[in-house]
PDB file of C-alpha atoms and ligand atoms in Angstrom:
ATOM      1  CA  MET F1101      -0.086 -10.361  21.509  1.00  0.00           C
ATOM      2  CA  SER F1102      -1.798 -10.093  18.299  1.00  0.00           C
ATOM      3  CA  ARG F1103      -2.351  -6.480  16.957  1.00  0.00           C
ATOM      4  CA  THR F1104      -3.735  -4.578  14.236  1.00  0.00           C
ATOM      5  CA  LEU F1105      -2.858  -2.903  11.252  1.00  0.00           C
ATOM      6  CA  LEU F1106      -4.937  -0.516  10.172  1.00  0.00           C
ATOM      7  CA  SER F1107      -3.683   2.345   9.473  1.00  0.00           C
ATOM      8  CA  ILE F1108       0.054   4.401   9.340  1.00  0.00           C
ATOM      9  CA  ARG F1109      -1.784   7.331  10.788  1.00  0.00           C
ATOM     10  CA  HIS F1110      -1.923   5.636  14.198  1.00  0.00           C
ATOM     11  CA  LEU F1111       1.527   3.943  14.106  1.00  0.00           C
ATOM     12  CA  GLU F1112       4.538   5.263  16.427  1.00  0.00           C
ATOM     13  CA  VAL F1113       7.691   6.101  14.149  1.00  0.00           C
ATOM     14  CA  PRO F1114       9.068   3.277  16.243  1.00  0.00           C
ATOM     15  CA  GLU F1115       5.805   0.777  15.191  1.00  0.00           C
ATOM     16  CA  ILE F1116       7.042   1.703  11.304  1.00  0.00           C
ATOM     17  CA  GLU F1117      10.592   1.062  12.058  1.00  0.00           C
ATOM     18  CA  SER F1118      10.371  -2.413  13.067  1.00  0.00           C
ATOM     19  CA  LEU F1119       7.978  -3.238  10.389  1.00  0.00           C
ATOM     20  CA  LEU F1120      10.581  -2.135   7.507  1.00  0.00           C
ATOM     21  CA  GLN F1121      13.312  -3.718   9.458  1.00  0.00           C
ATOM     22  CA  LEU F1122      11.327  -6.558   9.618  1.00  0.00           C
ATOM     23  CA  SER F1123      10.082  -6.556   5.686  1.00  0.00           C
ATOM     24  CA  LYS F1124      14.162  -6.603   5.329  1.00  0.00           C
ATOM     25  CA  GLU F1125      14.347 -10.050   6.941  1.00  0.00           C
ATOM     26  CA  HIS F1126      12.239 -11.836   5.327  1.00  0.00           C
ATOM     27  CA  LYS F1127      13.505 -10.445   2.160  1.00  0.00           C
ATOM     28  CA  ASP F1128      16.680 -11.725   2.875  1.00  0.00           C
ATOM     29  CA  ARG F1129      15.327 -14.883   4.115  1.00  0.00           C
ATOM     30  CA  VAL F1130      13.095 -15.152   1.292  1.00  0.00           C
ATOM     31  CA  LEU F1131      16.018 -14.038  -1.395  1.00  0.00           C
ATOM     32  CA  ASN F1132      18.450 -16.747   0.216  1.00  0.00           C
ATOM     33  CA  GLY F1133      16.220 -19.865   0.385  1.00  0.00           C
ATOM     34  CA  MET F1134      15.127 -19.541   3.748  1.00  0.00           C
ATOM     35  CA  PRO F1135      11.924 -18.442   4.492  1.00  0.00           C
ATOM     36  CA  PRO F1136      10.878 -18.050   7.993  1.00  0.00           C
ATOM     37  CA  ALA F1137       9.156 -21.676   9.394  1.00  0.00           C
ATOM     38  CA  PRO F1138       5.201 -21.039  10.505  1.00  0.00           C
ATOM     39  CA  ALA F1139       5.662 -20.355  14.426  1.00  0.00           C
ATOM     40  CA  ALA F1140       2.124 -22.226  14.810  1.00  0.00           C
ATOM     41  CA  SER F1141      -0.298 -23.676  12.231  1.00  0.00           C
ATOM     42  CA  ARG F1142      -2.231 -20.691  11.136  1.00  0.00           C
ATOM     43  CA  THR F1143      -5.721 -19.561   8.572  1.00  0.00           C
ATOM     44  CA  ILE F1144      -5.763 -16.136   7.191  1.00  0.00           C
ATOM     45  CA  GLY F1145      -9.191 -14.848   5.755  1.00  0.00           C
ATOM     46  CA  LEU F1146      -7.986 -12.547   1.986  1.00  0.00           C
ATOM     47  CA  LEU F1147     -11.699 -10.741   2.676  1.00  0.00           C
ATOM     48  CA  PHE F1148     -11.140  -8.362  -0.810  1.00  0.00           C
ATOM     49  CA  PHE F1149     -14.471  -7.005  -0.985  1.00  0.00           C
ATOM     50  CA  GLU F1150     -12.741  -4.729  -4.417  1.00  0.00           C
ATOM     51  CA  ASN F1151     -11.197  -5.866  -7.001  1.00  0.00           C
ATOM     52  CA  SER F1152      -7.652  -6.368  -6.698  1.00  0.00           C
ATOM     53  CA  THR F1153      -4.156  -8.101  -8.332  1.00  0.00           C
ATOM     54  CA  ARG F1154      -0.626  -7.281  -6.605  1.00  0.00           C
ATOM     55  CA  THR F1155      -2.081  -7.046  -3.482  1.00  0.00           C
ATOM     56  CA  ARG F1156      -3.960 -10.032  -2.955  1.00  0.00           C
ATOM     57  CA  VAL F1157      -1.427 -12.790  -4.968  1.00  0.00           C
ATOM     58  CA  SER F1158       1.267 -11.223  -2.598  1.00  0.00           C
ATOM     59  CA  PHE F1159      -0.811 -11.503   0.269  1.00  0.00           C
ATOM     60  CA  GLU F1160      -0.554 -15.252  -0.623  1.00  0.00           C
ATOM     61  CA  GLN F1161       2.608 -15.262  -1.580  1.00  0.00           C
ATOM     62  CA  ALA F1162       3.662 -14.066   1.918  1.00  0.00           C
ATOM     63  CA  ALA F1163       1.087 -16.756   3.529  1.00  0.00           C
ATOM     64  CA  ASN F1164       3.070 -19.514   1.607  1.00  0.00           C
ATOM     65  CA  TYR F1165       6.000 -18.511   2.321  1.00  0.00           C
ATOM     66  CA  SER F1166       5.829 -18.048   5.983  1.00  0.00           C
ATOM     67  CA  GLY F1167       3.740 -21.150   6.032  1.00  0.00           C
ATOM     68  CA  TYR F1168       0.036 -19.938   7.026  1.00  0.00           C
ATOM     69  CA  ARG F1169      -3.092 -21.220   4.744  1.00  0.00           C
ATOM     70  CA  VAL F1170      -5.466 -19.030   3.454  1.00  0.00           C
ATOM     71  CA  SER F1171      -8.934 -19.295   2.785  1.00  0.00           C
ATOM     72  CA  ASN F1172     -10.089 -17.063  -0.063  1.00  0.00           C
ATOM     73  CA  PHE F1173     -13.596 -14.909   0.501  1.00  0.00           C
ATOM     74  CA  ILE F1174     -15.229 -14.496  -3.309  1.00  0.00           C
ATOM     75  CA  ALA F1175     -17.707 -11.000  -2.488  1.00  0.00           C
ATOM     76  CA  GLU F1176     -19.842 -12.042  -5.694  1.00  0.00           C
ATOM     77  CA  ALA F1177     -20.011 -15.735  -3.963  1.00  0.00           C
ATOM     78  CA  SER F1178     -21.002 -15.085  -0.732  1.00  0.00           C
ATOM     79  CA  SER F1179     -23.734 -14.595   1.383  1.00  0.00           C
ATOM     80  CA  LEU F1180     -23.461 -10.916   1.074  1.00  0.00           C
ATOM     81  CA  SER F1181     -24.940 -11.252  -1.872  1.00  0.00           C
ATOM     82  CA  LYS F1182     -27.718 -12.353   0.149  1.00  0.00           C
ATOM     83  CA  GLY F1183     -28.007  -9.212   1.690  1.00  0.00           C
ATOM     84  CA  GLU F1184     -25.678 -10.390   4.971  1.00  0.00           C
ATOM     85  CA  THR F1185     -24.295  -7.128   6.927  1.00  0.00           C
ATOM     86  CA  LEU F1186     -19.983  -6.754   6.683  1.00  0.00           C
ATOM     87  CA  LYS F1187     -20.786  -7.230  10.443  1.00  0.00           C
ATOM     88  CA  ASP F1188     -22.529 -10.342  10.588  1.00  0.00           C
ATOM     89  CA  THR F1189     -19.770 -11.398   8.345  1.00  0.00           C
ATOM     90  CA  ILE F1190     -17.294 -10.730   9.885  1.00  0.00           C
ATOM     91  CA  ARG F1191     -18.651 -12.072  12.727  1.00  0.00           C
ATOM     92  CA  THR F1192     -19.669 -15.794  11.248  1.00  0.00           C
ATOM     93  CA  LEU F1193     -15.971 -15.859   9.481  1.00  0.00           C
ATOM     94  CA  ARG F1194     -14.456 -15.299  13.111  1.00  0.00           C
ATOM     95  CA  SER F1195     -16.983 -18.313  14.056  1.00  0.00           C
ATOM     96  CA  GLU F1196     -15.075 -20.244  11.576  1.00  0.00           C
ATOM     97  CA  ARG F1197     -11.876 -20.309  13.146  1.00  0.00           C
ATOM     98  CA  LEU F1198     -10.172 -18.349  11.537  1.00  0.00           C
ATOM     99  CA  ASP F1199      -6.803 -16.719  12.829  1.00  0.00           C
ATOM    100  CA  ALA F1200      -6.725 -12.766  11.011  1.00  0.00           C
ATOM    101  CA  VAL F1201      -8.421 -11.465   8.455  1.00  0.00           C
ATOM    102  CA  VAL F1202      -6.855  -9.521   4.774  1.00  0.00           C
ATOM    103  CA  ILE F1203      -9.888  -7.245   4.231  1.00  0.00           C
ATOM    104  CA  ARG F1204     -10.352  -4.867   1.279  1.00  0.00           C
ATOM    105  CA  HIS F1205     -13.474  -2.710   1.279  1.00  0.00           C
ATOM    106  CA  LYS F1206     -15.005   0.173  -0.671  1.00  0.00           C
ATOM    107  CA  SER F1207     -16.149   1.828   2.419  1.00  0.00           C
ATOM    108  CA  SER F1208     -13.275   3.918   4.663  1.00  0.00           C
ATOM    109  CA  GLY F1209     -13.648   2.363   8.107  1.00  0.00           C
ATOM    110  CA  SER F1210     -14.510  -0.775   7.300  1.00  0.00           C
ATOM    111  CA  ALA F1211     -11.014  -2.215   8.334  1.00  0.00           C
ATOM    112  CA  GLN F1212     -11.751  -0.726  11.808  1.00  0.00           C
ATOM    113  CA  LEU F1213     -15.277  -2.833  11.541  1.00  0.00           C
ATOM    114  CA  ALA F1214     -14.050  -5.650  10.684  1.00  0.00           C
ATOM    115  CA  ALA F1215     -11.291  -5.320  13.668  1.00  0.00           C
ATOM    116  CA  GLN F1216     -14.212  -4.332  16.226  1.00  0.00           C
ATOM    117  CA  PHE F1217     -16.199  -7.753  15.488  1.00  0.00           C
ATOM    118  CA  PHE F1218     -13.348 -10.375  14.786  1.00  0.00           C
ATOM    119  CA  GLY F1219     -11.661  -9.719  18.154  1.00  0.00           C
ATOM    120  CA  GLY F1220      -8.668 -10.504  16.623  1.00  0.00           C
ATOM    121  CA  PRO F1221      -5.467  -9.921  13.843  1.00  0.00           C
ATOM    122  CA  VAL F1222      -6.879  -7.569  11.323  1.00  0.00           C
ATOM    123  CA  ILE F1223      -4.993  -6.084   8.522  1.00  0.00           C
ATOM    124  CA  ASN F1224      -6.614  -3.377   6.177  1.00  0.00           C
ATOM    125  CA  ALA F1225      -5.762  -3.923   2.579  1.00  0.00           C
ATOM    126  CA  GLY F1226      -7.335  -0.684   1.734  1.00  0.00           C
ATOM    127  CA  ASP F1227     -10.566   1.367   2.869  1.00  0.00           C
ATOM    128  CA  GLY F1228     -12.292   3.215   0.724  1.00  0.00           C
ATOM    129  CA  GLU F1229     -10.557   6.051   0.163  1.00  0.00           C
ATOM    130  CA  HIS F1230      -9.225   5.972   3.633  1.00  0.00           C
ATOM    131  CA  GLU F1231      -5.984   3.909   4.011  1.00  0.00           C
ATOM    132  CA  HIS F1232      -3.738   1.353   2.668  1.00  0.00           C
ATOM    133  CA  PRO F1233      -1.110   1.165   4.979  1.00  0.00           C
ATOM    134  CA  THR F1234       0.759  -2.216   3.763  1.00  0.00           C
ATOM    135  CA  GLN F1235       1.080  -0.359   0.036  1.00  0.00           C
ATOM    136  CA  ALA F1236       2.823   2.549   2.228  1.00  0.00           C
ATOM    137  CA  LEU F1237       5.177   0.271   3.377  1.00  0.00           C
ATOM    138  CA  ALA F1238       6.161  -1.729   0.784  1.00  0.00           C
ATOM    139  CA  ASP F1239       6.767   2.032  -1.450  1.00  0.00           C
ATOM    140  CA  ALA F1240       9.144   2.779   1.987  1.00  0.00           C
ATOM    141  CA  LEU F1241      11.258  -0.164   1.118  1.00  0.00           C
ATOM    142  CA  THR F1242      11.883   0.259  -2.107  1.00  0.00           C
ATOM    143  CA  ILE F1243      12.740   4.068  -1.328  1.00  0.00           C
ATOM    144  CA  LEU F1244      15.073   2.899   0.719  1.00  0.00           C
ATOM    145  CA  GLU F1245      16.494   0.705  -0.903  1.00  0.00           C
ATOM    146  CA  HIS F1246      17.411   2.688  -3.368  1.00  0.00           C
ATOM    147  CA  LYS F1247      17.833   6.290  -1.702  1.00  0.00           C
ATOM    148  CA  GLY F1248      19.215   4.665   1.700  1.00  0.00           C
ATOM    149  CA  ARG F1249      16.669   7.153   4.090  1.00  0.00           C
ATOM    150  CA  LEU F1250      13.455   8.536   4.351  1.00  0.00           C
ATOM    151  CA  ASP F1251      14.538  11.385   5.832  1.00  0.00           C
ATOM    152  CA  GLY F1252      15.059  14.973   4.145  1.00  0.00           C
ATOM    153  CA  LEU F1253      13.929  13.560   0.521  1.00  0.00           C
ATOM    154  CA  LYS F1254      11.677  15.243  -1.227  1.00  0.00           C
ATOM    155  CA  VAL F1255       8.994  13.628  -2.810  1.00  0.00           C
ATOM    156  CA  ALA F1256       6.606  14.379  -5.233  1.00  0.00           C
ATOM    157  CA  ILE F1257       2.862  12.501  -5.054  1.00  0.00           C
ATOM    158  CA  VAL F1258       1.011  13.161  -8.419  1.00  0.00           C
ATOM    159  CA  GLY F1259      -2.427  13.154  -9.592  1.00  0.00           C
ATOM    160  CA  ASP F1260      -5.845  12.147  -7.914  1.00  0.00           C
ATOM    161  CA  VAL F1261      -4.836  12.442  -4.333  1.00  0.00           C
ATOM    162  CA  LEU F1262      -8.825  13.392  -2.949  1.00  0.00           C
ATOM    163  CA  HIS F1263      -9.436   9.712  -3.572  1.00  0.00           C
ATOM    164  CA  SER F1264      -6.116   7.962  -2.838  1.00  0.00           C
ATOM    165  CA  ARG F1265      -5.981   6.113  -0.268  1.00  0.00           C
ATOM    166  CA  VAL F1266      -2.419   5.360  -1.481  1.00  0.00           C
ATOM    167  CA  ALA F1267      -1.676   8.870  -0.835  1.00  0.00           C
ATOM    168  CA  ARG F1268      -2.651   8.835   2.339  1.00  0.00           C
ATOM    169  CA  SER F1269      -0.792   6.663   3.638  1.00  0.00           C
ATOM    170  CA  ASN F1270       2.346   7.089   2.388  1.00  0.00           C
ATOM    171  CA  ALA F1271       2.197  10.771   3.192  1.00  0.00           C
ATOM    172  CA  TRP F1272       1.541   9.960   6.959  1.00  0.00           C
ATOM    173  CA  LEU F1273       4.558   7.766   6.871  1.00  0.00           C
ATOM    174  CA  LEU F1274       6.526   9.832   4.816  1.00  0.00           C
ATOM    175  CA  GLU F1275       6.107  12.810   7.244  1.00  0.00           C
ATOM    176  CA  LYS F1276       6.799  10.981  10.189  1.00  0.00           C
ATOM    177  CA  MET F1277       9.697   9.576   8.498  1.00  0.00           C
ATOM    178  CA  GLY F1278      11.186  13.212   8.517  1.00  0.00           C
ATOM    179  CA  ALA F1279      10.274  13.462   4.516  1.00  0.00           C
ATOM    180  CA  ASP F1280       9.064  16.893   2.113  1.00  0.00           C
ATOM    181  CA  VAL F1281       6.543  15.435   0.701  1.00  0.00           C
ATOM    182  CA  ARG F1282       4.204  17.673  -1.700  1.00  0.00           C
ATOM    183  CA  LEU F1283       1.146  16.853  -3.045  1.00  0.00           C
ATOM    184  CA  VAL F1284       0.385  18.240  -6.534  1.00  0.00           C
ATOM    185  CA  GLY F1285      -2.965  17.349  -8.770  1.00  0.00           C
ATOM    186  CA  PRO F1286      -5.716  19.308 -10.556  1.00  0.00           C
ATOM    187  CA  PRO F1287      -7.988  21.355  -7.619  1.00  0.00           C
ATOM    188  CA  ASN F1288     -10.814  19.199  -8.754  1.00  0.00           C
ATOM    189  CA  LEU F1289      -8.857  16.103  -7.363  1.00  0.00           C
ATOM    190  CA  LEU F1290      -7.130  17.207  -4.019  1.00  0.00           C
ATOM    191  CA  PRO F1291      -8.905  17.462  -0.362  1.00  0.00           C
ATOM    192  CA  ALA F1292     -10.847  20.105   0.290  1.00  0.00           C
ATOM    193  CA  GLU F1293      -9.556  20.256   3.742  1.00  0.00           C
ATOM    194  CA  THR F1294      -5.690  20.171   2.558  1.00  0.00           C
ATOM    195  CA  GLY F1295      -4.962  21.157   6.706  1.00  0.00           C
ATOM    196  CA  LYS F1296      -6.164  16.740   7.655  1.00  0.00           C
ATOM    197  CA  LEU F1297      -3.059  15.884   5.664  1.00  0.00           C
ATOM    198  CA  PRO F1298       0.495  15.590   6.070  1.00  0.00           C
ATOM    199  CA  GLY F1299       2.690  17.932   3.043  1.00  0.00           C
ATOM    200  CA  GLU F1300       2.630  20.985   1.416  1.00  0.00           C
ATOM    201  CA  PHE F1301      -0.181  21.137  -1.848  1.00  0.00           C
ATOM    202  CA  TYR F1302       0.317  22.116  -5.302  1.00  0.00           C
ATOM    203  CA  GLN F1303      -1.859  22.722  -8.226  1.00  0.00           C
ATOM    204  CA  SER F1304       1.274  23.036 -10.767  1.00  0.00           C
ATOM    205  CA  LEU F1305       3.449  19.674 -11.607  1.00  0.00           C
ATOM    206  CA  LEU F1306       6.616  21.777 -12.105  1.00  0.00           C
ATOM    207  CA  PRO F1307       7.281  23.053  -9.156  1.00  0.00           C
ATOM    208  CA  ALA F1308       5.911  19.946  -7.088  1.00  0.00           C
ATOM    209  CA  LEU F1309       8.836  17.909  -9.241  1.00  0.00           C
ATOM    210  CA  GLN F1310      11.562  20.319  -9.199  1.00  0.00           C
ATOM    211  CA  ASP F1311      14.454  18.599  -7.784  1.00  0.00           C
ATOM    212  CA  ALA F1312      12.590  15.433  -6.257  1.00  0.00           C
ATOM    213  CA  ASP F1313      14.311  12.305  -5.166  1.00  0.00           C
ATOM    214  CA  VAL F1314      10.752   9.901  -5.550  1.00  0.00           C
ATOM    215  CA  VAL F1315       7.824  10.895  -7.962  1.00  0.00           C
ATOM    216  CA  MET F1316       5.226   8.398  -7.218  1.00  0.00           C
ATOM    217  CA  CYS F1317       2.175   8.649  -9.592  1.00  0.00           C
ATOM    218  CA  LEU F1318      -1.567   7.874  -8.560  1.00  0.00           C
ATOM    219  CA  ARG F1319      -4.018   5.981 -10.651  1.00  0.00           C
ATOM    220  CA  LEU F1320      -6.984   7.941 -11.535  1.00  0.00           C
ATOM    221  CA  GLN F1321      -9.569   6.497  -9.588  1.00  0.00           C
ATOM    222  CA  LYS F1322     -12.310   6.976 -11.899  1.00  0.00           C
ATOM    223  CA  GLU F1323     -15.112   4.266 -10.167  1.00  0.00           C
ATOM    224  CA  ARG F1324     -14.732   6.995  -7.026  1.00  0.00           C
ATOM    225  CA  MET F1325     -15.094  10.262  -8.767  1.00  0.00           C
ATOM    226  CA  MET F1326     -18.018  12.162  -8.520  1.00  0.00           C
ATOM    227  CA  GLU F1327     -18.827  12.478 -12.645  1.00  0.00           C
ATOM    228  CA  GLY F1328     -17.552  15.866 -13.193  1.00  0.00           C
ATOM    229  CA  LEU F1329     -14.803  16.167 -11.220  1.00  0.00           C
ATOM    230  CA  LEU F1330     -11.986  15.576 -13.620  1.00  0.00           C
ATOM    231  CA  ALA F1331     -12.262  17.539 -17.156  1.00  0.00           C
ATOM    232  CA  SER F1332     -11.163  15.478 -19.666  1.00  0.00           C
ATOM    233  CA  VAL F1333      -8.067  12.831 -19.567  1.00  0.00           C
ATOM    234  CA  GLY F1334      -6.262  14.612 -21.947  1.00  0.00           C
ATOM    235  CA  GLN F1335      -6.454  17.850 -19.880  1.00  0.00           C
ATOM    236  CA  TYR F1336      -5.165  15.710 -17.262  1.00  0.00           C
ATOM    237  CA  ARG F1337      -2.354  14.345 -19.344  1.00  0.00           C
ATOM    238  CA  ARG F1338      -1.339  17.671 -20.640  1.00  0.00           C
ATOM    239  CA  GLY F1339      -1.173  18.797 -17.006  1.00  0.00           C
ATOM    240  CA  TYR F1340       0.294  16.216 -14.765  1.00  0.00           C
ATOM    241  CA  GLN F1341       2.005  13.999 -16.606  1.00  0.00           C
ATOM    242  CA  VAL F1342       4.852  12.209 -15.387  1.00  0.00           C
ATOM    243  CA  ASN F1343       6.965  12.061 -18.221  1.00  0.00           C
ATOM    244  CA  ARG F1344      10.389  12.264 -20.357  1.00  0.00           C
ATOM    245  CA  GLU F1345       9.731  16.014 -20.238  1.00  0.00           C
ATOM    246  CA  THR F1346       8.815  16.685 -17.039  1.00  0.00           C
ATOM    247  CA  LEU F1347      10.857  14.613 -14.560  1.00  0.00           C
ATOM    248  CA  MET F1348      13.686  17.035 -16.411  1.00  0.00           C
ATOM    249  CA  VAL F1349      12.871  19.334 -13.840  1.00  0.00           C
ATOM    250  CA  ALA F1350      13.411  16.107 -11.346  1.00  0.00           C
ATOM    251  CA  LYS F1351      16.751  14.930  -9.814  1.00  0.00           C
ATOM    252  CA  ASP F1352      18.959  13.154 -12.250  1.00  0.00           C
ATOM    253  CA  ASP F1353      18.726   9.624 -10.137  1.00  0.00           C
ATOM    254  CA  CYS F1354      14.944  10.332  -9.222  1.00  0.00           C
ATOM    255  CA  ILE F1355      12.797   6.954  -8.335  1.00  0.00           C
ATOM    256  CA  VAL F1356       9.052   6.886 -10.416  1.00  0.00           C
ATOM    257  CA  MET F1357       7.010   4.752  -9.177  1.00  0.00           C
ATOM    258  CA  HIS F1358       2.970   4.249  -9.064  1.00  0.00           C
ATOM    259  CA  PRO F1359       0.968   1.385  -7.289  1.00  0.00           C
ATOM    260  CA  GLY F1360      -0.675  -0.018  -9.742  1.00  0.00           C
ATOM    261  CA  PRO F1361      -3.127  -0.689 -11.788  1.00  0.00           C
ATOM    262  CA  LEU F1362      -1.340   2.238 -14.039  1.00  0.00           C
ATOM    263  CA  ASN F1363      -3.464   4.168 -16.772  1.00  0.00           C
ATOM    264  CA  ARG F1364      -0.189   3.636 -19.431  1.00  0.00           C
ATOM    265  CA  GLY F1365      -0.078   6.858 -21.103  1.00  0.00           C
ATOM    266  CA  VAL F1366      -2.137   9.141 -18.746  1.00  0.00           C
ATOM    267  CA  GLU F1367      -0.458   9.515 -15.297  1.00  0.00           C
ATOM    268  CA  LEU F1368       3.120   7.970 -16.957  1.00  0.00           C
ATOM    269  CA  ASP F1369       4.358   7.766 -20.486  1.00  0.00           C
ATOM    270  CA  ASP F1370       6.279   4.522 -21.436  1.00  0.00           C
ATOM    271  CA  PHE F1371       9.705   6.647 -20.149  1.00  0.00           C
ATOM    272  CA  ALA F1372       8.052   6.948 -17.015  1.00  0.00           C
ATOM    273  CA  ALA F1373       7.146   3.519 -15.967  1.00  0.00           C
ATOM    274  CA  ASP F1374       9.432   1.788 -17.912  1.00  0.00           C
ATOM    275  CA  GLY F1375      12.879   3.798 -18.112  1.00  0.00           C
ATOM    276  CA  PRO F1376      15.530   3.269 -15.643  1.00  0.00           C
ATOM    277  CA  HIS F1377      13.820   5.694 -13.060  1.00  0.00           C
ATOM    278  CA  SER F1378      11.329   3.409 -12.371  1.00  0.00           C
ATOM    279  CA  VAL F1379      11.383   0.909 -10.163  1.00  0.00           C
ATOM    280  CA  ILE F1380       7.584   0.134  -9.797  1.00  0.00           C
ATOM    281  CA  GLY F1381       7.835  -4.110 -10.663  1.00  0.00           C
ATOM    282  CA  GLU F1382      10.213  -3.450  -7.233  1.00  0.00           C
ATOM    283  CA  GLN F1383       7.695  -2.125  -5.024  1.00  0.00           C
ATOM    284  CA  VAL F1384       5.212  -4.971  -6.163  1.00  0.00           C
ATOM    285  CA  GLU F1385       7.515  -7.805  -5.069  1.00  0.00           C
ATOM    286  CA  ASN F1386       8.424  -5.687  -2.120  1.00  0.00           C
ATOM    287  CA  GLY F1387       4.507  -6.000  -1.373  1.00  0.00           C
ATOM    288  CA  ILE F1388       5.683  -9.463  -0.503  1.00  0.00           C
ATOM    289  CA  TYR F1389       7.746  -8.741   2.480  1.00  0.00           C
ATOM    290  CA  VAL F1390       6.027  -6.398   3.772  1.00  0.00           C
ATOM    291  CA  ARG F1391       3.227  -8.308   3.925  1.00  0.00           C
ATOM    292  CA  MET F1392       5.052 -10.977   4.921  1.00  0.00           C
ATOM    293  CA  ALA F1393       6.143  -8.777   7.926  1.00  0.00           C
ATOM    294  CA  ALA F1394       2.632  -7.704   8.635  1.00  0.00           C
ATOM    295  CA  LEU F1395       0.993 -10.803   9.257  1.00  0.00           C
ATOM    296  CA  SER F1396       4.240 -11.635  11.451  1.00  0.00           C
ATOM    297  CA  TRP F1397       3.251  -8.395  13.305  1.00  0.00           C
ATOM    298  CA  VAL F1398      -0.198  -9.240  13.840  1.00  0.00           C
ATOM    299  CA  PHE F1399       0.735 -12.508  15.068  1.00  0.00           C
ATOM    300  CA  GLY F1400       3.123 -10.662  17.323  1.00  0.00           C
ATOM    301  CA  GLU F1401       5.263 -13.466  16.251  1.00  0.00           C
ATOM    302  CA  SER F1402       8.506 -10.871  15.448  1.00  0.00           C
ATOM    303  CA  LEU F1403      11.125 -13.339  15.458  1.00  0.00           C
ATOM    304  CA  ALA F1404       9.945 -15.751  13.130  1.00  0.00           C
ATOM    305  CA  PRO F1405      12.844 -18.535  12.792  1.00  0.00           C
ATOM    306  CA  VAL F1406      14.301 -19.838  10.391  1.00  0.00           C
ATOM    307  CA  LYS F1407      13.379 -23.217   8.644  1.00  0.00           C
ATOM    308  CA  ALA F1408      14.951 -25.995  10.576  1.00  0.00           C
ATOM    309  CA  LYS F1409      15.441 -27.638   6.432  1.00  0.00           C
ATOM    310  CA  ALA F1410      16.801 -24.630   5.098  1.00  0.00           C
ATOM    311  CA  ALA F1411      19.235 -23.682   8.422  1.00  0.00           C
ATOM    312  CA  LYS F1412      20.862 -27.093   7.706  1.00  0.00           C
ATOM    313  CA  VAL F1413      22.192 -26.182   4.414  1.00  0.00           C
ATOM    314  CA  ASN F1414      23.328 -22.931   5.580  1.00  0.00           C
ATOM    315  CA  ALA F1415      25.467 -24.333   8.007  1.00  0.00           C
TER     316      ALA F1415
HETATM  317  C1  NCD J2391      -4.286   0.825  -4.933  1.00  0.00           C
HETATM  318  C2  NCD J2391      -5.482   0.515  -4.806  1.00  0.00           C
HETATM  319  O1  NCD J2391      -6.147  -0.264  -4.490  1.00  0.00           O
HETATM  320  O2  NCD J2391      -5.557   1.329  -3.465  1.00  0.00           O
HETATM  321  N1  NCD J2391      -3.709  -0.626  -5.768  1.00  0.00           N
HETATM  322  C3  NCD J2391      -2.321  -0.754  -5.200  1.00  0.00           C
HETATM  323  O3  NCD J2391      -3.266  -2.019  -4.327  1.00  0.00           O
HETATM  324  N2  NCD J2391      -1.649  -1.410  -5.320  1.00  0.00           N
HETATM  325  C4  NCD J2391      -4.289   1.750  -6.068  1.00  0.00           C
HETATM  326  C5  NCD J2391      -5.339   2.079  -6.958  1.00  0.00           C
HETATM  327  O4  NCD J2391      -6.076   1.081  -6.958  1.00  0.00           O
HETATM  328  O5  NCD J2391      -5.284   2.627  -7.446  1.00  0.00           O
END
């Protein structure tokens, strides 16, 4: 049975739990030199219509570890530049016999559209301002490794909530798993209809960071901002930067996260980015394992066997 992974909002708690458990199993296997053997020969299309470093490389690494091949789609070099629609591009890729599609696109809802026309496994790697489910799973795995639970944790999600698919996927996931979600940012960078997202909204940083277990910074998404939305970067920094000083009100053992790419010195200072609270590098690495889990999950291969050679070494 194949599946799609398009959003966190539409996942049930047991599905989130099984994806996280599967990610952990993949991580253990990779770290023990026993990545899963491919259950079948499969080719995954990586369709990145927007720039990406972490997400693209970690999907490639996930495919490498799991023994899948990838076919990279370069938007500028494709027929899209000749005016082909997304729908026709996806239909073409179906005819090319790809087994799954991973898609990142600037339009909210593009992953859903891709799933409709591909008719097989599709993973959303970020659709506009909508969702980025594998990032939220990587973040949840990282939090679990540090805190041992999600339930009851105070999590502050800071910054450009309005434009952030990472904020949306994380808010849904954390709320479903019982965390106390706080969304904080300048009024212009918070959604107008706050009732559509789970969590409590704050316009001042310190009350949102008070006693926080997890402080999750967001990138200022200038490419999605209408002109004039942000008064000035300096003003943002003064009001909302996560730094040595503002972190004083959070728990002593709080962790600081950022999905990257970071505007160092704007969303967070060097202390927050590189100091003892930072888990940013771990988020990146966990991205590999959750994408391994996402691929095996959409293929319905939740119990992928250990590679025979590695198993012998272990025996
Ligand atoms: C995020 C994205 O592209 O949504 N980055 C990522 O995937 N790690 C966040 C961002 O670009 O701000």
